[in-house]
């Protein structure tokens, strides 16, 4: 029997953590609760979860700092991080996405939405079969090379550490060179969201991707913004 996906809940408020855990169990996930960063770190050192649900306001080390730390650690860098934020906390949300979160869930948590986002995050971690169907599909963009067999990206020959979502986003661009892709199209194709998505997810991930693959991220020459429309890959 295939084991249930392990979801690490990092949340200091027991009532909220319990509510989420009950909901996850009910939806076929295996929740693990950590009340602070230190406990969460022990869990990560022990067994890697499939998804991390990370609260922002935590005692001692903040969610923001934990996200940065886990993204920087080779062992945990590919695990999807969904941050838990209070509704309306725009600044936190953008900061969280810039720190490496894949998505966010607003509190109070809506059970159906939570499972949908977790399922989508799990789908993004699955290997993309190298496609040969698209004749225009690029594996080389300037000094950046996409190795589709290994799901690895190299810049000037050195491996670039991308999250699964960042990798999928780059592949989506590489499959449509020169084409304008709207934020809605990217949300649907990369995140798997038709109605759930927030275009800031796309903007934050494009920013992160540029930092990793562009020579001058502030003046991108690879993934360019098309005002009012979306983004386009130049090659
Ligand atoms: Ca909290």
mmCIF file of C-alpha atoms and ligand atoms in Angstrom:
data_model
loop_
_atom_site.group_PDB
_atom_site.id
_atom_site.type_symbol
_atom_site.label_atom_id
_atom_site.label_comp_id
_atom_site.label_asym_id
_atom_site.label_seq_id
_atom_site.Cartn_x
_atom_site.Cartn_y
_atom_site.Cartn_z
ATOM 1 C CA UNK A 1 0.000 0.000 0.000
ATOM 2 C CA UNK A 2 1.259 3.418 -0.903
ATOM 3 C CA UNK A 3 1.770 5.558 2.173
ATOM 4 C CA UNK A 4 -0.293 8.685 2.651
ATOM 5 C CA UNK A 5 1.359 12.013 1.808
ATOM 6 C CA UNK A 6 3.004 13.483 4.903
ATOM 7 C CA UNK A 7 2.034 17.070 5.606
ATOM 8 C CA UNK A 8 4.097 18.910 8.203
ATOM 9 C CA UNK A 9 2.013 21.596 9.946
ATOM 10 C CA UNK A 10 4.182 24.252 11.584
ATOM 11 C CA UNK A 11 1.745 26.247 13.704
ATOM 12 C CA UNK A 12 1.987 27.417 17.301
ATOM 13 C CA UNK A 13 -1.742 27.649 17.983
ATOM 14 C CA UNK A 14 -2.941 24.145 18.988
ATOM 15 C CA UNK A 15 -6.597 24.808 18.138
ATOM 16 C CA UNK A 16 -5.768 25.823 14.567
ATOM 17 C CA UNK A 17 -3.241 23.010 14.115
ATOM 18 C CA UNK A 18 -5.773 20.466 15.389
ATOM 19 C CA UNK A 19 -8.476 21.757 13.050
ATOM 20 C CA UNK A 20 -6.136 21.501 10.082
ATOM 21 C CA UNK A 21 -4.902 18.057 11.136
ATOM 22 C CA UNK A 22 -8.433 16.668 11.426
ATOM 23 C CA UNK A 23 -9.255 18.031 8.018
ATOM 24 C CA UNK A 24 -6.113 16.619 6.431
ATOM 25 C CA UNK A 25 -6.652 13.191 7.945
ATOM 26 C CA UNK A 26 -10.198 13.225 6.634
ATOM 27 C CA UNK A 27 -8.865 13.976 3.139
ATOM 28 C CA UNK A 28 -6.330 11.178 2.984
ATOM 29 C CA UNK A 29 -3.212 12.954 4.217
ATOM 30 C CA UNK A 30 -0.973 12.163 7.141
ATOM 31 C CA UNK A 31 -0.580 15.319 9.230
ATOM 32 C CA UNK A 32 2.392 15.875 11.527
ATOM 33 C CA UNK A 33 2.298 18.803 13.896
ATOM 34 C CA UNK A 34 5.267 20.916 14.966
ATOM 35 C CA UNK A 35 4.603 23.905 17.222
ATOM 36 C CA UNK A 36 7.791 25.791 16.415
ATOM 37 C CA UNK A 37 10.778 25.900 14.082
ATOM 38 C CA UNK A 38 12.973 23.785 16.277
ATOM 39 C CA UNK A 39 10.462 20.914 16.451
ATOM 40 C CA UNK A 40 9.839 21.239 12.721
ATOM 41 C CA UNK A 41 13.560 21.012 12.041
ATOM 42 C CA UNK A 42 13.740 17.774 14.036
ATOM 43 C CA UNK A 43 10.890 16.364 11.938
ATOM 44 C CA UNK A 44 12.693 17.375 8.743
ATOM 45 C CA UNK A 45 15.937 15.812 9.928
ATOM 46 C CA UNK A 46 14.039 12.630 10.708
ATOM 47 C CA UNK A 47 11.685 12.078 7.736
ATOM 48 C CA UNK A 48 11.090 14.567 4.929
ATOM 49 C CA UNK A 49 7.441 15.555 4.553
ATOM 50 C CA UNK A 50 5.787 15.849 1.133
ATOM 51 C CA UNK A 51 4.433 19.340 1.824
ATOM 52 C CA UNK A 52 5.076 21.902 4.566
ATOM 53 C CA UNK A 53 2.265 24.128 5.835
ATOM 54 C CA UNK A 54 4.092 26.988 7.484
ATOM 55 C CA UNK A 55 2.578 29.601 9.768
ATOM 56 C CA UNK A 56 4.132 33.061 9.622
ATOM 57 C CA UNK A 57 3.850 34.198 13.204
ATOM 58 C CA UNK A 58 5.752 31.671 15.268
ATOM 59 C CA UNK A 59 7.549 31.943 18.596
ATOM 60 C CA UNK A 60 11.337 32.297 18.315
ATOM 61 C CA UNK A 61 12.156 31.778 14.633
ATOM 62 C CA UNK A 62 9.594 33.252 12.203
ATOM 63 C CA UNK A 63 8.037 31.386 9.302
ATOM 64 C CA UNK A 64 9.827 33.732 6.921
ATOM 65 C CA UNK A 65 13.216 32.847 8.333
ATOM 66 C CA UNK A 66 12.383 29.121 8.325
ATOM 67 C CA UNK A 67 11.282 29.236 4.681
ATOM 68 C CA UNK A 68 14.566 30.866 3.685
ATOM 69 C CA UNK A 69 16.548 28.344 5.686
ATOM 70 C CA UNK A 70 14.755 25.312 4.242
ATOM 71 C CA UNK A 71 15.005 26.664 0.703
ATOM 72 C CA UNK A 72 18.732 27.080 1.161
ATOM 73 C CA UNK A 73 19.204 23.536 2.432
ATOM 74 C CA UNK A 74 19.753 20.985 -0.336
ATOM 75 C CA UNK A 75 17.832 18.320 1.542
ATOM 76 C CA UNK A 76 14.639 20.341 1.908
ATOM 77 C CA UNK A 77 14.883 22.766 -1.005
ATOM 78 C CA UNK A 78 12.415 20.934 -3.240
ATOM 79 C CA UNK A 79 9.634 20.420 -0.686
ATOM 80 C CA UNK A 80 6.623 22.620 -1.472
ATOM 81 C CA UNK A 81 6.021 25.209 1.230
ATOM 82 C CA UNK A 82 2.512 26.604 1.601
ATOM 83 C CA UNK A 83 2.398 29.480 4.019
ATOM 84 C CA UNK A 84 -0.487 30.163 6.351
ATOM 85 C CA UNK A 85 -1.317 33.853 6.488
ATOM 86 C CA UNK A 86 -4.031 36.007 7.952
ATOM 87 C CA UNK A 87 -6.490 37.257 5.375
ATOM 88 C CA UNK A 88 -5.429 40.613 3.995
ATOM 89 C CA UNK A 89 -1.791 40.349 5.015
ATOM 90 C CA UNK A 90 -0.511 41.403 1.591
ATOM 91 C CA UNK A 91 2.959 42.453 2.654
ATOM 92 C CA UNK A 92 3.615 39.172 4.469
ATOM 93 C CA UNK A 93 2.335 37.244 1.517
ATOM 94 C CA UNK A 94 4.692 38.836 -0.984
ATOM 95 C CA UNK A 95 7.610 38.557 1.447
ATOM 96 C CA UNK A 96 6.786 34.881 1.925
ATOM 97 C CA UNK A 97 6.664 34.161 -1.776
ATOM 98 C CA UNK A 98 9.952 35.986 -2.239
ATOM 99 C CA UNK A 99 11.435 33.865 0.561
ATOM 100 C CA UNK A 100 10.612 30.741 -1.410
ATOM 101 C CA UNK A 101 7.049 29.715 -0.543
ATOM 102 C CA UNK A 102 5.181 28.005 -3.397
ATOM 103 C CA UNK A 103 1.757 29.229 -2.436
ATOM 104 C CA UNK A 104 -0.229 30.493 0.510
ATOM 105 C CA UNK A 105 -3.414 29.561 2.332
ATOM 106 C CA UNK A 106 -5.368 32.210 4.216
ATOM 107 C CA UNK A 107 -6.672 31.715 7.735
ATOM 108 C CA UNK A 108 -9.320 30.845 8.727
ATOM 109 C CA UNK A 109 -8.563 27.820 6.572
ATOM 110 C CA UNK A 110 -11.298 26.651 4.209
ATOM 111 C CA UNK A 111 -10.985 22.828 4.222
ATOM 112 C CA UNK A 112 -11.817 22.297 0.556
ATOM 113 C CA UNK A 113 -9.396 24.974 -0.564
ATOM 114 C CA UNK A 114 -6.644 23.627 1.652
ATOM 115 C CA UNK A 115 -6.847 20.108 0.205
ATOM 116 C CA UNK A 116 -7.046 21.452 -3.336
ATOM 117 C CA UNK A 117 -3.881 23.485 -2.835
ATOM 118 C CA UNK A 118 -2.039 20.586 -1.221
ATOM 119 C CA UNK A 119 -3.038 18.231 -4.038
ATOM 120 C CA UNK A 120 -1.879 20.763 -6.619
ATOM 121 C CA UNK A 121 1.436 21.157 -4.768
ATOM 122 C CA UNK A 122 1.907 17.376 -4.757
ATOM 123 C CA UNK A 123 1.177 17.208 -8.479
ATOM 124 C CA UNK A 124 3.837 19.841 -9.153
ATOM 125 C CA UNK A 125 6.461 17.690 -7.466
ATOM 126 C CA UNK A 126 5.825 14.810 -9.852
ATOM 127 C CA UNK A 127 8.387 14.338 -12.576
ATOM 128 C CA UNK A 128 7.538 15.901 -15.900
ATOM 129 C CA UNK A 129 7.979 13.433 -18.700
ATOM 130 C CA UNK A 130 10.372 14.899 -21.253
ATOM 131 C CA UNK A 131 8.167 15.924 -24.138
ATOM 132 C CA UNK A 132 9.172 15.656 -27.745
ATOM 133 C CA UNK A 133 5.765 16.636 -29.058
ATOM 134 C CA UNK A 134 6.458 20.351 -29.231
ATOM 135 C CA UNK A 135 8.825 20.988 -32.107
ATOM 136 C CA UNK A 136 9.648 24.460 -30.832
ATOM 137 C CA UNK A 137 10.483 23.271 -27.344
ATOM 138 C CA UNK A 138 13.827 24.658 -26.181
ATOM 139 C CA UNK A 139 16.427 22.968 -24.053
ATOM 140 C CA UNK A 140 18.920 25.767 -24.360
ATOM 141 C CA UNK A 141 18.211 29.438 -23.734
ATOM 142 C CA UNK A 142 21.386 31.480 -23.967
ATOM 143 C CA UNK A 143 23.745 30.169 -21.295
ATOM 144 C CA UNK A 144 20.924 28.276 -19.568
ATOM 145 C CA UNK A 145 20.387 24.605 -20.311
ATOM 146 C CA UNK A 146 17.353 22.514 -19.329
ATOM 147 C CA UNK A 147 18.144 18.844 -18.854
ATOM 148 C CA UNK A 148 14.673 17.355 -19.154
ATOM 149 C CA UNK A 149 15.789 13.831 -18.456
ATOM 150 C CA UNK A 150 17.184 14.741 -15.055
ATOM 151 C CA UNK A 151 14.835 17.718 -14.411
ATOM 152 C CA UNK A 152 17.916 19.831 -13.848
ATOM 153 C CA UNK A 153 18.788 23.330 -15.040
ATOM 154 C CA UNK A 154 22.347 24.547 -15.545
ATOM 155 C CA UNK A 155 23.683 28.024 -16.138
ATOM 156 C CA UNK A 156 27.152 28.188 -17.661
ATOM 157 C CA UNK A 157 27.476 24.509 -16.786
ATOM 158 C CA UNK A 158 26.675 24.859 -13.070
ATOM 159 C CA UNK A 159 23.473 23.448 -11.650
ATOM 160 C CA UNK A 160 20.879 26.021 -10.590
ATOM 161 C CA UNK A 161 18.848 25.133 -7.485
ATOM 162 C CA UNK A 162 15.212 25.500 -8.560
ATOM 163 C CA UNK A 163 12.081 24.498 -6.705
ATOM 164 C CA UNK A 164 9.766 22.156 -8.599
ATOM 165 C CA UNK A 165 7.395 25.023 -9.249
ATOM 166 C CA UNK A 166 10.197 27.229 -10.600
ATOM 167 C CA UNK A 167 11.348 24.373 -12.809
ATOM 168 C CA UNK A 168 7.845 23.843 -14.188
ATOM 169 C CA UNK A 169 7.500 27.538 -14.851
ATOM 170 C CA UNK A 170 10.774 27.648 -16.803
ATOM 171 C CA UNK A 171 9.768 24.566 -18.811
ATOM 172 C CA UNK A 172 6.420 26.180 -19.627
ATOM 173 C CA UNK A 173 8.272 29.195 -21.046
ATOM 174 C CA UNK A 174 10.752 26.970 -22.893
ATOM 175 C CA UNK A 175 7.860 25.102 -24.504
ATOM 176 C CA UNK A 176 6.449 28.374 -25.848
ATOM 177 C CA UNK A 177 9.411 30.489 -26.909
ATOM 178 C CA UNK A 178 8.475 33.975 -28.064
ATOM 179 C CA UNK A 179 4.842 33.556 -27.048
ATOM 180 C CA UNK A 180 3.151 35.838 -24.547
ATOM 181 C CA UNK A 181 1.830 33.760 -21.649
ATOM 182 C CA UNK A 182 -0.734 35.438 -19.432
ATOM 183 C CA UNK A 183 -0.697 35.086 -15.647
ATOM 184 C CA UNK A 184 -3.948 33.120 -15.842
ATOM 185 C CA UNK A 185 -2.490 30.704 -18.373
ATOM 186 C CA UNK A 186 0.580 30.191 -16.192
ATOM 187 C CA UNK A 187 -1.540 29.648 -13.066
ATOM 188 C CA UNK A 188 -3.546 27.028 -14.865
ATOM 189 C CA UNK A 189 -0.642 25.227 -16.514
ATOM 190 C CA UNK A 190 1.999 25.435 -13.793
ATOM 191 C CA UNK A 191 -0.021 25.562 -10.584
ATOM 192 C CA UNK A 192 -3.012 23.660 -11.898
ATOM 193 C CA UNK A 193 -5.420 26.347 -10.712
ATOM 194 C CA UNK A 194 -8.338 27.497 -12.740
ATOM 195 C CA UNK A 195 -10.075 29.645 -10.200
ATOM 196 C CA UNK A 196 -7.946 29.462 -7.086
ATOM 197 C CA UNK A 197 -4.939 31.359 -8.195
ATOM 198 C CA UNK A 198 -3.584 34.741 -7.370
ATOM 199 C CA UNK A 199 -1.506 36.433 -10.061
ATOM 200 C CA UNK A 200 1.011 37.499 -7.417
ATOM 201 C CA UNK A 201 2.063 33.853 -7.223
ATOM 202 C CA UNK A 202 3.172 34.114 -10.827
ATOM 203 C CA UNK A 203 4.912 37.465 -10.375
ATOM 204 C CA UNK A 204 6.815 36.286 -7.296
ATOM 205 C CA UNK A 205 7.934 33.079 -9.006
ATOM 206 C CA UNK A 206 9.046 34.940 -12.131
ATOM 207 C CA UNK A 207 11.080 37.277 -9.896
ATOM 208 C CA UNK A 208 12.707 34.310 -8.179
ATOM 209 C CA UNK A 209 13.362 32.534 -11.452
ATOM 210 C CA UNK A 210 14.987 35.650 -12.902
ATOM 211 C CA UNK A 211 17.320 35.901 -9.922
ATOM 212 C CA UNK A 212 18.433 32.349 -10.611
ATOM 213 C CA UNK A 213 18.693 32.259 -14.396
ATOM 214 C CA UNK A 214 19.103 35.813 -15.688
ATOM 215 C CA UNK A 215 22.545 37.404 -15.821
ATOM 216 C CA UNK A 216 21.043 40.734 -14.716
ATOM 217 C CA UNK A 217 17.780 39.904 -12.936
ATOM 218 C CA UNK A 218 16.823 43.582 -12.713
ATOM 219 C CA UNK A 219 17.084 43.957 -16.481
ATOM 220 C CA UNK A 220 15.828 40.615 -17.726
ATOM 221 C CA UNK A 221 16.675 39.611 -21.278
ATOM 222 C CA UNK A 222 15.270 36.084 -21.074
ATOM 223 C CA UNK A 223 11.884 36.225 -19.310
ATOM 224 C CA UNK A 224 10.518 39.642 -20.146
ATOM 225 C CA UNK A 225 7.369 41.372 -18.907
ATOM 226 C CA UNK A 226 4.790 42.278 -21.518
ATOM 227 C CA UNK A 227 2.838 45.075 -19.894
ATOM 228 C CA UNK A 228 -0.793 44.367 -19.287
ATOM 229 C CA UNK A 229 -0.458 40.917 -20.854
ATOM 230 C CA UNK A 230 1.973 38.641 -19.068
ATOM 231 C CA UNK A 231 5.446 37.289 -19.742
ATOM 232 C CA UNK A 232 7.397 36.144 -22.743
ATOM 233 C CA UNK A 233 10.556 34.098 -23.209
ATOM 234 C CA UNK A 234 13.106 35.606 -25.556
ATOM 235 C CA UNK A 235 15.825 33.405 -26.936
HETATM 236 CA CA1 LIG B 1 0.965 31.683 14.807
#
